[in-house]
Short mmCIF file of C-alpha atoms and ligand atoms in Angstrom, two decimals:
data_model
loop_
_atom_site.label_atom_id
_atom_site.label_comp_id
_atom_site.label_asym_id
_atom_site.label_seq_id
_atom_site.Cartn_x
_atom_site.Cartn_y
_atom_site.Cartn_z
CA UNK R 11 146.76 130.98 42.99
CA UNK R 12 148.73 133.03 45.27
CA UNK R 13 148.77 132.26 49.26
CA UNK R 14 147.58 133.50 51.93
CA UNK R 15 148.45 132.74 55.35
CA UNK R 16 146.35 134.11 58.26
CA UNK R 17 147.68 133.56 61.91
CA UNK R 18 144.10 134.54 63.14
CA UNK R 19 140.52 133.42 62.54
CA UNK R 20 138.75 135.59 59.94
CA UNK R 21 135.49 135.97 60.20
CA UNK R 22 133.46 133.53 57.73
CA UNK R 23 132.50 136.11 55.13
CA UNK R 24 136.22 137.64 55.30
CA UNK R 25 137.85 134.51 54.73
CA UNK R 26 135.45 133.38 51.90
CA UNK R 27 136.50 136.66 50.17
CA UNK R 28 140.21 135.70 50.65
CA UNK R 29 139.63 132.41 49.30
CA UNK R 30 137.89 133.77 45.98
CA UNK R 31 141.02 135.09 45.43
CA UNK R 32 143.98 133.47 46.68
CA UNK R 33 144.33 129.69 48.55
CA UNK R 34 144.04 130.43 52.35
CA UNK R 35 145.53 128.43 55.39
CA UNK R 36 144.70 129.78 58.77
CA UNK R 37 147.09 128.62 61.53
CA UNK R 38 147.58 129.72 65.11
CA UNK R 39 151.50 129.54 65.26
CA UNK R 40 150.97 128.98 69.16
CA UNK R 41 149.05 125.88 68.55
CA UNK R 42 150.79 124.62 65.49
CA UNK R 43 154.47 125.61 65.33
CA UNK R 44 155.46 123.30 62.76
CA UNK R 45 152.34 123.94 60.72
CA UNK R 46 152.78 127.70 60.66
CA UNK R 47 156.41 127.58 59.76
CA UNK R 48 155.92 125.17 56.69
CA UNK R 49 152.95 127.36 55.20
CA UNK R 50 155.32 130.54 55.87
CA UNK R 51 157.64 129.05 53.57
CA UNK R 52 155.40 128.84 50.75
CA UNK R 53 153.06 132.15 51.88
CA UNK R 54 152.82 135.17 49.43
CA UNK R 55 151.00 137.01 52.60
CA UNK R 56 150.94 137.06 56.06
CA UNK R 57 147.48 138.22 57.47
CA UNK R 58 146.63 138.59 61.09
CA UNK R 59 147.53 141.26 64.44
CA UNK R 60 149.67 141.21 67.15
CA UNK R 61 152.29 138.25 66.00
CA UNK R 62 156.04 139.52 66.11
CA UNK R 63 157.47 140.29 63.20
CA UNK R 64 160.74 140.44 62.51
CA UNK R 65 164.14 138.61 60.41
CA UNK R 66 163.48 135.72 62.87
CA UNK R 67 160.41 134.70 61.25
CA UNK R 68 160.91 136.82 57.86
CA UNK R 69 163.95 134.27 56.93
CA UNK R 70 161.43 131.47 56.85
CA UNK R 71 159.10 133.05 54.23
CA UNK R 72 161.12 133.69 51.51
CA UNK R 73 158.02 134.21 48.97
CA UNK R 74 155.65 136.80 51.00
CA UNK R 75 155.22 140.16 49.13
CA UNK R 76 152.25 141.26 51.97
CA UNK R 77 151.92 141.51 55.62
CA UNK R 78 148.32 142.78 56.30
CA UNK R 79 147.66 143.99 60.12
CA UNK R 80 144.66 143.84 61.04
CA UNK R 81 145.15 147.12 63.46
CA UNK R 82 146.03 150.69 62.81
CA UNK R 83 149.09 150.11 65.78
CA UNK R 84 152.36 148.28 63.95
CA UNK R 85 154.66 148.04 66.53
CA UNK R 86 154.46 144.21 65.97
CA UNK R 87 156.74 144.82 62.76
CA UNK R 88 160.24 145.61 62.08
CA UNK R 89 160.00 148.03 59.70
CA UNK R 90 163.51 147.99 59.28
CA UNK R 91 164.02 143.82 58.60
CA UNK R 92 160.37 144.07 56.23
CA UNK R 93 161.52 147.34 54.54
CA UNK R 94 164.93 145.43 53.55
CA UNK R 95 163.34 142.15 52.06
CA UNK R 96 161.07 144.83 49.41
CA UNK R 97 158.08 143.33 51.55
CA UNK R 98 154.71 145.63 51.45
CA UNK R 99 153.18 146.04 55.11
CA UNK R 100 149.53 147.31 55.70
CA UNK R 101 147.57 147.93 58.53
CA UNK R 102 143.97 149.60 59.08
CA UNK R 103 144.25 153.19 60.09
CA UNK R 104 140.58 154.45 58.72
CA UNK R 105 137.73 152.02 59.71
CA UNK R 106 137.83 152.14 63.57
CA UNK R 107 138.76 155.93 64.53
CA UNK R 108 135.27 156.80 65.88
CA UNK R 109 135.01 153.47 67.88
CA UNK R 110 138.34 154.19 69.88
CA UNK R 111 137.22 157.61 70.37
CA UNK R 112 134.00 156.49 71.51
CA UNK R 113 136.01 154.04 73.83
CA UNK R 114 138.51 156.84 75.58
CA UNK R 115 136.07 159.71 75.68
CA UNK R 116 133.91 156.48 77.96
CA UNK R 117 136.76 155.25 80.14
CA UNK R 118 137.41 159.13 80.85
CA UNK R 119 133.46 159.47 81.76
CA UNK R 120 133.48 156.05 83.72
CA UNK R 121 137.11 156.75 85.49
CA UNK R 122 135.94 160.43 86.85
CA UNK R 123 133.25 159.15 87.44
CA UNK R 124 134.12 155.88 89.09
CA UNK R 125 131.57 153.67 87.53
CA UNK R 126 132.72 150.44 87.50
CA UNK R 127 133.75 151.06 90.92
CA UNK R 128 130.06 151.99 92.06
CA UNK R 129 129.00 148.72 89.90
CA UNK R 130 130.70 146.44 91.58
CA UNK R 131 129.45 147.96 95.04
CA UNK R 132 125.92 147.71 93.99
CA UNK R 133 126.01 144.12 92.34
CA UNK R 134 127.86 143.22 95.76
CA UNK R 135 125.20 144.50 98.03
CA UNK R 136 126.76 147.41 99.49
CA UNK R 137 124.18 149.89 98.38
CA UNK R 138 122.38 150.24 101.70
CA UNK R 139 122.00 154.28 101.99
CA UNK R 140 122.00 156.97 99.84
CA UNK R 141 125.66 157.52 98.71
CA UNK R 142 127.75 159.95 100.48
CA UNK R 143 130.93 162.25 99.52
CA UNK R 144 133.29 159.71 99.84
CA UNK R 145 131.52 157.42 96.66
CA UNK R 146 130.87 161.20 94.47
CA UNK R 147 133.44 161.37 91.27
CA UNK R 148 134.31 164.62 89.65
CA UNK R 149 132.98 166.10 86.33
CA UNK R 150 133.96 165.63 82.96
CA UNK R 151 132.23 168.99 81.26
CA UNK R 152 133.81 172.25 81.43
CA UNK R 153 137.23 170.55 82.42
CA UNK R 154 140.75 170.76 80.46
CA UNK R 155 142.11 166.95 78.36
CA UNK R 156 145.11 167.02 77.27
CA UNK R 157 146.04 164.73 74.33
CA UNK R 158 149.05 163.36 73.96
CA UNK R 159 149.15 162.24 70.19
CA UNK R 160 146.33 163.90 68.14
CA UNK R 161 146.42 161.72 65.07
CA UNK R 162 143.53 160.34 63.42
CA UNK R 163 141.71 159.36 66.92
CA UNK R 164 142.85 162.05 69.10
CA UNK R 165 141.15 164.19 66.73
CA UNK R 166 138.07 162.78 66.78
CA UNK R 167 138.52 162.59 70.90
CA UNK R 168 138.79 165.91 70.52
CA UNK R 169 135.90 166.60 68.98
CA UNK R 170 133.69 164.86 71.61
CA UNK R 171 135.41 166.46 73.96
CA UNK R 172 134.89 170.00 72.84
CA UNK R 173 131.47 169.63 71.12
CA UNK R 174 130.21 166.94 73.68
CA UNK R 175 131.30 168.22 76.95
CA UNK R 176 132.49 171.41 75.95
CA UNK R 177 136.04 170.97 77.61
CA UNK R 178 139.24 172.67 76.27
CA UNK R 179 140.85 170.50 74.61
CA UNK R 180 145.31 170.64 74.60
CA UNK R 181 147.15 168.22 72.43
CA UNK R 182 151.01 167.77 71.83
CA UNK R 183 152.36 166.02 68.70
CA UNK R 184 155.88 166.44 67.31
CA UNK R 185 154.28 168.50 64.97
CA UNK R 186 151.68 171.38 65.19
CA UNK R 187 148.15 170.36 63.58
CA UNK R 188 146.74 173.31 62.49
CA UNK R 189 143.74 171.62 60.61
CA UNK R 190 142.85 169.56 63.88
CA UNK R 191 142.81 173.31 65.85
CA UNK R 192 140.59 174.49 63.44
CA UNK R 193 138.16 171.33 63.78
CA UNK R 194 138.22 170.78 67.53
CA UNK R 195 139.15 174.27 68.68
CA UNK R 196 141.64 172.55 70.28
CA UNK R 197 145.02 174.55 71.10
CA UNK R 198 148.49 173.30 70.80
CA UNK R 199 150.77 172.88 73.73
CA UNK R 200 154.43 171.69 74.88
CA UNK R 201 154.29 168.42 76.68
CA UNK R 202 155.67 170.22 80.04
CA UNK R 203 152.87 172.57 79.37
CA UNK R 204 150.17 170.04 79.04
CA UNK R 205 150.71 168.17 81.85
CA UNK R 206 150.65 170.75 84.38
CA UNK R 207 147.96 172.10 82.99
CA UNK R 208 145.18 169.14 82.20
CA UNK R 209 142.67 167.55 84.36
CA UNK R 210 142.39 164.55 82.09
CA UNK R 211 145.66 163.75 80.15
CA UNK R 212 145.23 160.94 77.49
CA UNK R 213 147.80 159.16 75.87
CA UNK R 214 146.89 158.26 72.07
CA UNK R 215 150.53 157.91 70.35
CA UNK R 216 151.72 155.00 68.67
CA UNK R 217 154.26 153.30 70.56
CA UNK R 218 157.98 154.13 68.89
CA UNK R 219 161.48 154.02 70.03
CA UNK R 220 160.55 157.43 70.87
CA UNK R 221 157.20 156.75 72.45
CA UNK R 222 158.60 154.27 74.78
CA UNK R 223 158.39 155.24 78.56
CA UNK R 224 157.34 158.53 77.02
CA UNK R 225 155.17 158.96 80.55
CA UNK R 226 157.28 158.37 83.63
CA UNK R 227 157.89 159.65 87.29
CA UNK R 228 158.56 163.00 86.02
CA UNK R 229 155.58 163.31 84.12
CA UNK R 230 153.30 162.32 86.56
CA UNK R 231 155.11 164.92 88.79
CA UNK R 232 154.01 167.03 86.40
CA UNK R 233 149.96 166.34 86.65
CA UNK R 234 147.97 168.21 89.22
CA UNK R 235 146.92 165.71 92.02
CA UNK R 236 143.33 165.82 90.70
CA UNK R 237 144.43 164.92 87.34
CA UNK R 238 143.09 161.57 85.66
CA UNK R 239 145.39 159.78 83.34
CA UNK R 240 144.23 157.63 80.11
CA UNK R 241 145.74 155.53 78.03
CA UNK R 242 144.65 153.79 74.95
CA UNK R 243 147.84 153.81 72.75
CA UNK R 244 150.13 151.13 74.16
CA UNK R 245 151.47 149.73 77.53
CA UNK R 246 155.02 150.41 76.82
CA UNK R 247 154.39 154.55 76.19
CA UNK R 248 154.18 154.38 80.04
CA UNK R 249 156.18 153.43 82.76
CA UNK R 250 153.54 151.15 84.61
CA UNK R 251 156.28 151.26 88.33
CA UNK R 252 156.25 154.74 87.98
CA UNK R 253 152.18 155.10 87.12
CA UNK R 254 151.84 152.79 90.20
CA UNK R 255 154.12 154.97 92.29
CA UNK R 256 151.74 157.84 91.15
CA UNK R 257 148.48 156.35 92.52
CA UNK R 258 149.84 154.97 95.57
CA UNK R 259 151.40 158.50 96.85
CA UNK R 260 148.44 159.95 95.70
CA UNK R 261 150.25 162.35 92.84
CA UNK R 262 147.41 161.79 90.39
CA UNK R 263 144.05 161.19 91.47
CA UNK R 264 142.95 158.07 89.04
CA UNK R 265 143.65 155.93 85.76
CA UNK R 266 142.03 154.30 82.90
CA UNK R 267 143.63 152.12 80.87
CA UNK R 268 142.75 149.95 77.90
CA UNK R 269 146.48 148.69 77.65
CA UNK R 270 149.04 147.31 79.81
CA UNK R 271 152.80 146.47 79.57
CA UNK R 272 152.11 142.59 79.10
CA UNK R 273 148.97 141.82 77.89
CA UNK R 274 146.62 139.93 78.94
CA UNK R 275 147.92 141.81 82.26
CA UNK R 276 148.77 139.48 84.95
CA UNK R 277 145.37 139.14 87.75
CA UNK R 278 147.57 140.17 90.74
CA UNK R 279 149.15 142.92 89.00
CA UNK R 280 148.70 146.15 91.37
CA UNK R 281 147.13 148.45 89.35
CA UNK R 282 144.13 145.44 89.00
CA UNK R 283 144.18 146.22 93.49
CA UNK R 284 143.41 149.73 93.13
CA UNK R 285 139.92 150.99 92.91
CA UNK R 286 140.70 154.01 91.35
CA UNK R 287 142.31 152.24 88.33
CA UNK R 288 139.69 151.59 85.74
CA UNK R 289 141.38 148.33 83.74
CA UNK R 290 139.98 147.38 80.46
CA UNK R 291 141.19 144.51 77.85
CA UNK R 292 142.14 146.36 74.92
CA UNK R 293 139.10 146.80 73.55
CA UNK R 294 139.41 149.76 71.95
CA UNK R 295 138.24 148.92 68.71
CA UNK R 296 135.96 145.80 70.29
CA UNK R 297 132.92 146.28 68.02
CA UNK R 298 131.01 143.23 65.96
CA UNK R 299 130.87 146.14 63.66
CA UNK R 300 134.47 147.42 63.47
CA UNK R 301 136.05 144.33 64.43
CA UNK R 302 134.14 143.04 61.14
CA UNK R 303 135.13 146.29 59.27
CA UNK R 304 138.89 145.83 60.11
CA UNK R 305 139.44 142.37 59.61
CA UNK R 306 137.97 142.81 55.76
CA UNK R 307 139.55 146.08 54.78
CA UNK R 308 142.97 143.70 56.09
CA UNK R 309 141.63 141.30 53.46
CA UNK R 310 141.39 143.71 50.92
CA UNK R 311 144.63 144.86 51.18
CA UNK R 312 146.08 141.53 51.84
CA UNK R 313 144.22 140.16 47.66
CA UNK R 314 145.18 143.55 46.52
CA UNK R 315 148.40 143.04 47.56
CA UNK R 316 149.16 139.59 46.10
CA UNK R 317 147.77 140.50 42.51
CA UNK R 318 149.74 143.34 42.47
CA UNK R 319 147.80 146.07 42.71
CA UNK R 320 148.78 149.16 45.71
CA UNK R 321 146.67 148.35 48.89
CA UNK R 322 144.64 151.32 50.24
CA UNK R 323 146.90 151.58 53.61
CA UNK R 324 150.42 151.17 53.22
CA UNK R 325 152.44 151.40 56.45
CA UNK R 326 154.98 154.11 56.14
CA UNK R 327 158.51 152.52 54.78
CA UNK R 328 156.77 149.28 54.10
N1 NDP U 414 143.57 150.49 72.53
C1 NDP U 414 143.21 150.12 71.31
O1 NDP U 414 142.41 149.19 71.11
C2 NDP U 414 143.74 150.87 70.15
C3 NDP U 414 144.93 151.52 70.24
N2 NDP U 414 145.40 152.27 69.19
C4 NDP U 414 146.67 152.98 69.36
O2 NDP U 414 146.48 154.34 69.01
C5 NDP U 414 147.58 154.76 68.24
C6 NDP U 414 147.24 156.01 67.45
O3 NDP U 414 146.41 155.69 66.36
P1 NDP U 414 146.06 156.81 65.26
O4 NDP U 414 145.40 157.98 65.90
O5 NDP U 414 145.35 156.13 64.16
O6 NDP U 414 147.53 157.22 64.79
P2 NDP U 414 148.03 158.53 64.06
O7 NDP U 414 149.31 158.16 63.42
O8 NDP U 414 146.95 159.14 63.26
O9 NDP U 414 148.31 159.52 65.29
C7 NDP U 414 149.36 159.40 66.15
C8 NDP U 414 149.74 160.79 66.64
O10 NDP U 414 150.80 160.64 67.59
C9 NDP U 414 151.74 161.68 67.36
N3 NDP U 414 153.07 161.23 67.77
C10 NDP U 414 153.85 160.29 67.21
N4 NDP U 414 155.03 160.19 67.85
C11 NDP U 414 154.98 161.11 68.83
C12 NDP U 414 155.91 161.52 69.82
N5 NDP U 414 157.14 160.98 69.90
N6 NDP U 414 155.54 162.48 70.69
C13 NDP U 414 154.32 163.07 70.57
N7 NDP U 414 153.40 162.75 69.65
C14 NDP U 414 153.74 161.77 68.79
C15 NDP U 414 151.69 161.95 65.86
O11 NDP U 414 152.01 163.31 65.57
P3 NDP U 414 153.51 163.76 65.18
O12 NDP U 414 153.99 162.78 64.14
O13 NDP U 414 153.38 165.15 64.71
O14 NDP U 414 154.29 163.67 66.45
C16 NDP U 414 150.24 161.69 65.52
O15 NDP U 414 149.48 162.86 65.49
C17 NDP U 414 147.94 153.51 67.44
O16 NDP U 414 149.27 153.55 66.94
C18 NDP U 414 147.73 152.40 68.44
O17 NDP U 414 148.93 152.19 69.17
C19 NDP U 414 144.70 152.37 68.03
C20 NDP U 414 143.51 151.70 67.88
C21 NDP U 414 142.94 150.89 68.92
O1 LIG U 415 145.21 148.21 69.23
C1 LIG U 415 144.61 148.17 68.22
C2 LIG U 415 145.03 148.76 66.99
O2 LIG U 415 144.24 148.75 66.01
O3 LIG U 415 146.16 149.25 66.94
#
């Protein structure tokens, strides 16, 4: 029977699938170093999200043939060091697109909106008078997002946007999409372009060499003062001094975030201070249904990927 290592805890049905096909050890390598490292040696497949990998941990598994991530995002791999050692690297791009677009297109509702905010003022008892200017938000509907990074889920963003609240929708990519301007109606852009021009500007790129610090001083320069800024991709696409910077000189008007630089962010980290910082845990995806839905098309991959057959979702170069 082949092996299967999973650095996470699959849910019961997922790992009873696993083990139909292939002998299964789960292991937190946090909790059990020594544990993890000796299974790695003998593991034909790695299965799990989020763990590091690179030739560091690579030289210790000299049989694995599969590393299944159970996330669309790979930064967590080296390409490069996996690519090299002929191993096959999967991830989950298809099963949770309309649950992170139903996540961003509700941060950008509860940010302009300042919901949580106004939550915490009413649990708190400070809801004594009918609300005044200085508590109103600002509308979605009718306004301009720009997306930064209309892949898979800043196309379906899009389409919320546009259909939903009937906004314009921008995007900039690399590339021109035609097919996503001809399914959102949304309309390409230059990044310069974008920024100036948005009252929502939402980051959805994977995070790359090229992605990294992508949004800095300059960009938020850029925004309009009014602008709201929303990021679901990664931490590390923005520099989080020079978002700070932004908010406290008043350059952009709010953020939401669903990632931060270091995660779980640190509790006295200033953007957790600000009230006009919506802060979420990276729960993008945070469904019982598409948390379920990613962890087993993972699994899938993972058995198809020890017997030797081509997993659905091969990460590009891997
Ligand atoms: N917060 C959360 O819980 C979640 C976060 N994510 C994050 O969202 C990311 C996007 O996922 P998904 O939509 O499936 O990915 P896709 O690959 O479908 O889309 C990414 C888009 O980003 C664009 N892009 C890539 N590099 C650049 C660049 N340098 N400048 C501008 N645009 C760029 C690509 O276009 P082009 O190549 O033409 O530039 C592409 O259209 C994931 O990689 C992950 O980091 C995903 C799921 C949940
Ligand atoms: O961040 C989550 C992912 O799937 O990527």
């Amino acid at each position: 029977m082949p092996k299967i290592l999973s650095y996470v805890e699959p849910p019961e049905d997922v790992l009873a699938f696993m083990e139909d096909h292939a002998e299964v050890s789960v292991v937190r390598p946090k909790k059990e170093e020594d544990r993890f490292y000796e299974e790695l040696s003998k593991a034909d497949a790695l299965y799990g999200a989020g763990l590091p990998i690179g030739e560091d941990l690579l030289q210790h598994a000299p049989n694995l043939k599969v590393i299944s991530n159970v996330s669309v995002g790979y930064d967590n791999l080296d390409m490069e060091a996996i690519s090299k050692r002929g191993i096959t690297a999967t991830h989950t791009p298809a099963v949770l697109i309309d649950t992170m677009a139903d996540t961003m297109t509700g941060l950008m509702i509860a940010t302009a909106r300042r919901m949580p905010e106004l939550n915490n003022m009413v649990k708190n008892g400070g809801w004594k008078k009918p609300l005044t200017s200085e508590h109103f938000g600002t509308n979605v509907h009718h306004k301009t997002l720009g997306i930064i990074g209309m892949g898979r889920i800043g196309e379906e963003v899009a389409r919320r946007a546009a259909l939903g609240f009937r906004m314009e929708v921008m995007y900039y990519n690399r590339r021109r999409k035609p097919e996503a301007e001809t399914n959102t109606g949304a309309s390409y852009a230059e990044l310069e372009e974008l920024l100036q021009s948005s009252d929502f500007v939402m980051v959805l790129t994977p995070l790359t060499n090229e992605t990294r610090g992508l949004i800095d001083a300059q960009s938020f320069g850029s925004m309009q003062q009014h602008a709201v800024f929303l990021n679901g991709s990664r931490g590390k696409v923005v520099v989080e001094e020079d978002l700070i910077q932004a908010l406290e000189e008043g350059e952009i008007a709010a953020a939401g975030l669903d990632v931060f630089e270091q995660e779980p962010v640190d509790p006295n980290h200033p953007l957790l201070g600000m009230d006009n910082v919506v802060a979420l845990p990276h729960i993008g995806t945070a469904t019982h249904e598409t948390r379920h839905a990613m962890a087993m098309d993972a699994a899938r991959q993972c058995v198809n990927g020890v017997k030797g057959r081509t997993p659905e979702h091969v990460i590009p170069g891997g």
